[in-house]
Tab-separated table of C-alpha atoms in Angstrom:
chain	number	residue	atom	x	y	z
L	1	UNK	CA	42.579	-37.302	-44.975
L	2	UNK	CA	41.312	-40.744	-44.039
L	3	UNK	CA	40.921	-39.651	-40.410
L	4	UNK	CA	38.913	-36.566	-41.428
L	5	UNK	CA	36.560	-38.607	-43.621
L	6	UNK	CA	36.151	-41.173	-40.853
L	7	UNK	CA	35.223	-38.457	-38.318
L	8	UNK	CA	32.768	-36.976	-40.799
L	9	UNK	CA	31.115	-40.335	-41.336
L	10	UNK	CA	30.871	-40.886	-37.538
L	11	UNK	CA	29.236	-37.498	-37.096
L	12	UNK	CA	26.721	-38.306	-39.863
L	13	UNK	CA	25.957	-41.667	-38.210
L	14	UNK	CA	25.525	-40.000	-34.799
L	15	UNK	CA	23.158	-37.401	-36.240
L	16	UNK	CA	21.217	-40.102	-38.029
L	17	UNK	CA	20.867	-42.113	-34.807
L	18	UNK	CA	19.762	-38.996	-32.971
L	19	UNK	CA	17.033	-38.225	-35.520
L	20	UNK	CA	15.857	-41.840	-35.445
L	21	UNK	CA	15.648	-41.737	-31.634
L	22	UNK	CA	13.711	-38.476	-31.758
L	23	UNK	CA	11.352	-39.965	-34.342
L	24	UNK	CA	10.725	-42.998	-32.167
L	25	UNK	CA	10.173	-40.770	-29.138
L	26	UNK	CA	7.563	-38.671	-30.961
L	27	UNK	CA	5.873	-41.804	-32.243
L	28	UNK	CA	5.646	-43.225	-28.715
L	29	UNK	CA	4.334	-39.899	-27.413
L	30	UNK	CA	1.728	-39.839	-30.175
L	31	UNK	CA	0.680	-43.394	-29.401
L	32	UNK	CA	0.343	-42.574	-25.719
L	33	UNK	CA	-1.793	-39.557	-26.579
L	34	UNK	CA	-4.013	-41.653	-28.845
L	35	UNK	CA	-4.347	-44.363	-26.183
L	36	UNK	CA	-5.263	-41.719	-23.602
L	37	UNK	CA	-7.941	-40.271	-25.913
L	38	UNK	CA	-9.257	-43.788	-26.552
L	39	UNK	CA	-9.372	-44.384	-22.795
L	40	UNK	CA	-11.356	-41.147	-22.300
L	41	UNK	CA	-13.817	-42.184	-25.007
L	42	UNK	CA	-14.278	-45.651	-23.463
L	43	UNK	CA	-14.878	-44.167	-20.010
L	44	UNK	CA	-16.640	-40.978	-21.117
L	45	UNK	CA	-19.948	-41.837	-19.442
L	46	UNK	CA	-18.325	-42.667	-16.082
L	47	UNK	CA	-16.149	-39.530	-16.191
L	48	UNK	CA	-19.110	-37.283	-17.064
L	49	UNK	CA	-21.143	-38.753	-14.173
L	50	UNK	CA	-18.228	-38.216	-11.765
L	51	UNK	CA	-17.779	-34.612	-12.946
L	52	UNK	CA	-21.508	-33.890	-12.527
L	53	UNK	CA	-21.612	-35.465	-9.039
L	54	UNK	CA	-18.467	-33.579	-8.018
L	55	UNK	CA	-19.751	-30.277	-9.379
L	56	UNK	CA	-23.081	-30.611	-7.538
L	57	UNK	CA	-21.364	-31.613	-4.278
L	58	UNK	CA	-18.829	-28.800	-4.700
L	59	UNK	CA	-21.588	-26.281	-5.382
L	60	UNK	CA	-23.451	-27.090	-2.164
L	61	UNK	CA	-20.253	-27.237	-0.081
L	62	UNK	CA	-19.058	-23.930	-1.533
L	63	UNK	CA	-22.452	-22.373	-0.916
L	64	UNK	CA	-22.387	-23.625	2.673
L	65	UNK	CA	-18.872	-22.298	3.259
L	66	UNK	CA	-19.794	-18.943	1.705
L	67	UNK	CA	-22.371	-18.483	4.482
L	68	UNK	CA	-19.546	-18.521	7.036
L	69	UNK	CA	-18.323	-15.161	8.317
L	70	UNK	CA	-15.812	-14.184	10.974
L	71	UNK	CA	-15.774	-11.954	14.034
L	72	UNK	CA	-12.464	-10.864	15.519
L	73	UNK	CA	-11.586	-9.578	18.957
L	74	UNK	CA	-8.254	-8.297	20.272
L	75	UNK	CA	-7.123	-9.006	23.835
L	76	UNK	CA	-4.085	-7.934	25.857
L	77	UNK	CA	-1.852	-10.529	27.476
L	78	UNK	CA	1.142	-10.256	29.793
L	79	UNK	CA	3.006	-11.948	32.656
L	80	UNK	CA	3.463	-15.205	30.736
L	81	UNK	CA	-0.247	-15.777	30.091
L	82	UNK	CA	0.111	-16.057	26.275
L	83	UNK	CA	0.821	-19.799	26.348
L	84	UNK	CA	-2.235	-20.324	28.534
L	85	UNK	CA	-4.328	-18.303	26.054
L	86	UNK	CA	-3.243	-20.448	23.087
L	87	UNK	CA	-3.761	-23.654	25.072
L	88	UNK	CA	-7.254	-22.573	26.163
L	89	UNK	CA	-8.331	-21.569	22.641
L	90	UNK	CA	-7.053	-24.896	21.292
L	91	UNK	CA	-9.017	-26.811	23.940
L	92	UNK	CA	-12.173	-24.793	23.254
L	93	UNK	CA	-11.806	-25.404	19.527
L	94	UNK	CA	-11.680	-29.157	20.182
L	95	UNK	CA	-14.724	-29.026	22.486
L	96	UNK	CA	-16.685	-27.132	19.850
L	97	UNK	CA	-15.681	-29.710	17.266
L	98	UNK	CA	-16.928	-32.665	19.338
L	99	UNK	CA	-20.067	-30.735	20.425
L	100	UNK	CA	-19.189	-30.836	24.135
L	101	UNK	CA	-22.461	-30.294	26.035
L	102	UNK	CA	-20.914	-28.339	28.926
L	103	UNK	CA	-19.218	-25.903	26.532
L	104	UNK	CA	-22.364	-25.480	24.432
L	105	UNK	CA	-24.308	-24.734	27.614
L	106	UNK	CA	-21.734	-22.139	28.784
L	107	UNK	CA	-21.887	-20.422	25.402
L	108	UNK	CA	-25.717	-20.509	25.552
L	109	UNK	CA	-26.005	-21.919	22.041
L	110	UNK	CA	-29.606	-22.696	21.081
L	111	UNK	CA	-28.600	-25.260	18.476
L	112	UNK	CA	-25.923	-27.799	19.432
L	113	UNK	CA	-25.165	-28.325	15.724
L	114	UNK	CA	-24.088	-24.710	15.252
L	115	UNK	CA	-20.802	-24.710	13.324
L	116	UNK	CA	-18.174	-22.666	15.181
L	117	UNK	CA	-14.419	-22.501	14.772
L	118	UNK	CA	-11.770	-20.605	16.758
L	119	UNK	CA	-8.313	-19.321	15.929
L	120	UNK	CA	-5.782	-17.142	17.783
L	121	UNK	CA	-2.736	-15.302	16.462
L	122	UNK	CA	-0.212	-12.885	18.004
L	123	UNK	CA	-0.160	-9.284	16.824
L	124	UNK	CA	3.382	-8.026	16.224
L	125	UNK	CA	3.790	-4.247	16.024
L	126	UNK	CA	7.383	-3.677	14.888
L	127	UNK	CA	7.147	0.057	15.633
L	128	UNK	CA	6.610	-0.661	19.347
L	129	UNK	CA	9.351	-3.264	19.703
L	130	UNK	CA	12.644	-2.334	21.313
L	131	UNK	CA	15.764	-2.573	19.169
L	132	UNK	CA	16.717	-5.844	20.882
L	133	UNK	CA	13.224	-7.316	20.348
L	134	UNK	CA	13.173	-6.247	16.684
L	135	UNK	CA	16.588	-7.850	16.074
L	136	UNK	CA	15.402	-10.982	17.881
L	137	UNK	CA	12.265	-11.108	15.708
L	138	UNK	CA	14.239	-10.740	12.460
L	139	UNK	CA	16.768	-13.430	13.446
L	140	UNK	CA	13.916	-15.722	14.485
L	141	UNK	CA	12.153	-15.392	11.101
L	142	UNK	CA	15.372	-16.095	9.198
L	143	UNK	CA	16.416	-19.027	11.382
L	144	UNK	CA	16.481	-22.484	9.796
L	145	UNK	CA	17.229	-24.310	13.032
L	146	UNK	CA	13.705	-24.076	14.459
L	147	UNK	CA	10.485	-25.514	13.085
L	148	UNK	CA	7.396	-23.328	12.658
L	149	UNK	CA	5.811	-24.447	15.928
L	150	UNK	CA	8.939	-23.500	17.916
L	151	UNK	CA	9.129	-20.138	16.113
L	152	UNK	CA	5.479	-19.392	16.898
L	153	UNK	CA	6.065	-20.235	20.560
L	154	UNK	CA	8.943	-17.742	20.770
L	155	UNK	CA	7.051	-15.045	18.857
L	156	UNK	CA	4.242	-15.233	21.444
L	157	UNK	CA	6.697	-14.108	24.099
L	158	UNK	CA	7.394	-10.760	22.413
L	159	UNK	CA	3.750	-9.935	21.705
L	160	UNK	CA	1.351	-8.279	24.141
L	161	UNK	CA	-1.779	-8.319	21.983
L	162	UNK	CA	-3.568	-11.251	20.376
L	163	UNK	CA	-6.362	-11.632	17.832
L	164	UNK	CA	-9.019	-14.270	18.538
L	165	UNK	CA	-11.120	-15.070	15.454
L	166	UNK	CA	-14.497	-16.815	15.573
L	167	UNK	CA	-15.730	-18.367	12.308
L	168	UNK	CA	-19.496	-18.784	12.346
L	169	UNK	CA	-22.756	-18.650	10.422
L	170	UNK	CA	-24.009	-15.152	9.719
L	171	UNK	CA	-27.216	-15.592	11.704
L	172	UNK	CA	-25.794	-15.943	15.243
L	173	UNK	CA	-24.809	-13.362	17.872
L	174	UNK	CA	-21.049	-13.743	17.534
L	175	UNK	CA	-20.169	-10.824	19.840
L	176	UNK	CA	-22.058	-12.410	22.733
L	177	UNK	CA	-20.371	-15.769	22.062
L	178	UNK	CA	-16.907	-14.164	21.997
L	179	UNK	CA	-17.639	-12.461	25.320
L	180	UNK	CA	-18.654	-15.817	26.757
L	181	UNK	CA	-15.496	-17.420	25.349
L	182	UNK	CA	-13.174	-14.859	26.932
L	183	UNK	CA	-14.983	-15.237	30.272
L	184	UNK	CA	-14.436	-19.014	30.118
L	185	UNK	CA	-10.725	-18.494	29.402
L	186	UNK	CA	-10.376	-15.972	32.229
L	187	UNK	CA	-11.483	-18.561	34.768
L	188	UNK	CA	-7.961	-19.241	36.075
L	189	UNK	CA	-7.180	-18.597	39.755
L	190	UNK	CA	-3.409	-18.510	39.246
L	191	UNK	CA	-3.365	-15.798	36.590
L	192	UNK	CA	-6.096	-13.842	38.373
L	193	UNK	CA	-3.764	-13.598	41.379
L	194	UNK	CA	-0.772	-12.752	39.170
L	195	UNK	CA	-2.683	-9.902	37.525
L	196	UNK	CA	-4.019	-8.649	40.852
L	197	UNK	CA	-0.542	-8.418	42.416
L	198	UNK	CA	1.063	-6.915	39.302
L	199	UNK	CA	-1.703	-4.308	39.036
L	200	UNK	CA	-0.978	-3.355	42.652
L	201	UNK	CA	2.736	-3.084	41.761
L	202	UNK	CA	1.998	-0.959	38.673
L	203	UNK	CA	-0.169	1.435	40.700
L	204	UNK	CA	2.604	1.760	43.303
L	205	UNK	CA	5.214	2.534	40.608
L	206	UNK	CA	2.906	5.093	38.978
L	207	UNK	CA	2.389	6.906	42.286
L	208	UNK	CA	6.136	6.812	43.012
L	209	UNK	CA	7.081	8.171	39.588
L	210	UNK	CA	4.439	10.883	39.753
L	211	UNK	CA	5.734	11.918	43.196
L	212	UNK	CA	9.374	11.956	42.033
L	213	UNK	CA	8.505	14.011	38.946
L	214	UNK	CA	6.581	16.542	41.056
L	215	UNK	CA	9.560	16.798	43.462
L	216	UNK	CA	11.938	17.342	40.546
L	217	UNK	CA	9.663	20.014	39.113
L	218	UNK	CA	9.644	21.780	42.503
L	219	UNK	CA	13.446	21.618	42.772
L	220	UNK	CA	13.871	22.920	39.221
L	221	UNK	CA	11.378	25.749	39.833
L	222	UNK	CA	13.048	26.755	43.121
L	223	UNK	CA	16.514	26.546	41.608
L	224	UNK	CA	15.463	28.732	38.671
L	225	UNK	CA	13.965	31.338	41.012
L	226	UNK	CA	17.058	31.413	43.205
L	227	UNK	CA	19.308	31.592	40.183
L	228	UNK	CA	17.354	34.482	38.667
L	229	UNK	CA	17.416	36.391	41.978
L	230	UNK	CA	21.172	35.776	42.080
L	231	UNK	CA	20.981	34.465	45.656
L	232	UNK	CA	23.021	31.798	47.369
L	233	UNK	CA	21.270	28.761	48.822
L	234	UNK	CA	21.137	28.888	52.611
L	235	UNK	CA	22.470	26.139	54.884
L	236	UNK	CA	19.062	24.428	55.235
L	237	UNK	CA	18.885	23.846	51.491
L	238	UNK	CA	19.964	20.691	49.779
L	239	UNK	CA	22.538	22.668	47.838
L	240	UNK	CA	25.209	25.198	48.791
L	241	UNK	CA	27.650	27.250	46.781
L	242	UNK	CA	29.965	24.249	46.329
L	243	UNK	CA	27.125	21.812	45.475
L	244	UNK	CA	25.091	23.298	42.623
L	245	UNK	CA	22.195	21.560	40.933
L	246	UNK	CA	23.241	19.653	37.787
L	247	UNK	CA	20.409	20.702	35.467
L	248	UNK	CA	21.446	18.315	32.666
L	249	UNK	CA	21.379	15.242	34.906
L	250	UNK	CA	18.127	16.346	36.559
L	251	UNK	CA	16.350	16.954	33.238
L	252	UNK	CA	17.639	13.641	31.860
L	253	UNK	CA	16.399	11.737	34.918
L	254	UNK	CA	13.041	13.468	34.682
L	255	UNK	CA	12.698	12.500	30.996
L	256	UNK	CA	13.464	8.869	31.874
L	257	UNK	CA	10.832	8.913	34.604
L	258	UNK	CA	8.235	10.424	32.253
L	259	UNK	CA	8.945	7.710	29.637
L	260	UNK	CA	8.701	4.991	32.287
L	261	UNK	CA	5.477	6.550	33.585
L	262	UNK	CA	4.001	6.504	30.070
L	263	UNK	CA	4.756	2.772	29.788
L	264	UNK	CA	3.242	2.172	33.231
L	265	UNK	CA	0.028	3.964	32.204
L	266	UNK	CA	-0.220	1.681	29.141
L	267	UNK	CA	0.426	-1.403	31.290
L	268	UNK	CA	-2.218	-0.326	33.795
L	269	UNK	CA	-4.847	0.035	31.071
L	270	UNK	CA	-3.950	-3.269	29.388
L	271	UNK	CA	-3.467	-5.331	32.546
L	272	UNK	CA	-6.340	-4.337	34.787
L	273	UNK	CA	-7.689	-7.847	34.278
L	274	UNK	CA	-6.656	-11.131	32.691
L	275	UNK	CA	-6.959	-10.850	28.882
L	276	UNK	CA	-8.289	-7.308	28.914
L	277	UNK	CA	-10.593	-6.780	25.937
L	278	UNK	CA	-9.048	-4.216	23.583
L	279	UNK	CA	-11.541	-4.466	20.722
L	280	UNK	CA	-14.615	-6.549	20.001
L	281	UNK	CA	-15.341	-6.412	16.299
L	282	UNK	CA	-18.383	-7.114	14.176
L	283	UNK	CA	-18.963	-9.914	11.650
L	284	UNK	CA	-17.097	-9.551	8.373
L	285	UNK	CA	-16.520	-11.635	5.244
L	286	UNK	CA	-13.967	-14.430	5.232
L	287	UNK	CA	-11.217	-13.910	2.683
L	288	UNK	CA	-11.116	-16.858	0.278
L	289	UNK	CA	-7.580	-18.087	-0.268
L	290	UNK	CA	-6.138	-21.096	-2.042
L	291	UNK	CA	-7.569	-23.715	-4.355
L	292	UNK	CA	-9.597	-25.224	-1.497
L	293	UNK	CA	-11.954	-22.258	-1.750
L	294	UNK	CA	-13.088	-23.363	-5.250
L	295	UNK	CA	-14.793	-26.622	-4.292
L	296	UNK	CA	-16.959	-26.657	-7.428
L	297	UNK	CA	-13.749	-27.281	-9.426
L	298	UNK	CA	-11.653	-29.109	-6.838
L	299	UNK	CA	-14.108	-31.920	-5.983
L	300	UNK	CA	-14.760	-33.053	-9.609
L	301	UNK	CA	-11.000	-32.991	-10.236
L	302	UNK	CA	-10.346	-35.144	-7.149
L	303	UNK	CA	-13.082	-37.635	-8.132
L	304	UNK	CA	-11.645	-38.029	-11.638
L	305	UNK	CA	-8.151	-38.365	-10.201
L	306	UNK	CA	-9.388	-41.034	-7.777
L	307	UNK	CA	-11.008	-42.912	-10.664
L	308	UNK	CA	-7.737	-42.894	-12.618
L	309	UNK	CA	-5.907	-44.088	-9.514
L	310	UNK	CA	-8.413	-46.914	-9.046
L	311	UNK	CA	-7.954	-48.099	-12.663
L	312	UNK	CA	-4.164	-48.027	-12.342
L	313	UNK	CA	-4.394	-49.965	-9.075
L	314	UNK	CA	-6.637	-52.617	-10.678
L	315	UNK	CA	-4.228	-52.973	-13.631
L	316	UNK	CA	-1.246	-53.368	-11.293
L	317	UNK	CA	-3.082	-56.019	-9.253
L	318	UNK	CA	-4.038	-57.931	-12.428
L	319	UNK	CA	-0.445	-57.936	-13.687
L	320	UNK	CA	0.818	-59.016	-10.265
L	321	UNK	CA	-1.583	-61.969	-10.286
L	322	UNK	CA	-0.440	-63.007	-13.783
L	323	UNK	CA	3.198	-62.924	-12.695
L	324	UNK	CA	2.342	-64.915	-9.562
L	325	UNK	CA	0.738	-67.652	-11.698
């Protein structure tokens, strides 16, 4: 009985301590809230001025950014030229940023202060990837062993089309500038030679496949005629009574050649020149994403936050000096 009463008393004491702790916690929280409100009242004028300055600055910056539009073009890339494309776009972006005179002259920009920005991204069409490439792409996206830059570098290798985006003011001829940009990037003797030789190879393979398909069609037509006339092939023919034409193998080989020929036609169209232009678009609106797009709210918030940080820093320095004394 004594043990039960003792346990009951301990539980009552523990609950009492808990309620007292909670009460103290709420009191401290209330004091902090009151001190914060008092701080706001003491610094109300400064905070209002900062909010007004930030809102005005954010308004003009947001208005300026809203005048920016984008123009996109799609180019074809092959034979290992994707890395060169990304490197060239990155270099051009830097030259535009520092207002390089030679680049501005090549682009025929009337105003050297024209704000331009470039970006390039690979276009991945999963429907046109082989099964091995699709598996490779899925494993690559799920991999935790590579950083984003390494992943992007590997993704470039399985893409044949790339989107180059120009961000610009809405009052300039962006299509002409993009044409000038792609001509600057194409100025590479090595890849010009690579594309020239590979185009010659593609043309040769197309002619060979077309010839083989026509020969197969002739053999199939002749074989069908001889079979329908119920005649034996004579000694000058490729086939005799003991060596009949395997129609299944012949048709299968022809289908493979037709599929290969279709791919060669696509390669010929895309690779007639370095970074063949697939599509040159027209200016369109820039999609606003993220909190950075709302500068009229973000800049006042950052100014107020900086002011709070400055006050905390001053207080810490003052306390450190007192301790040092």
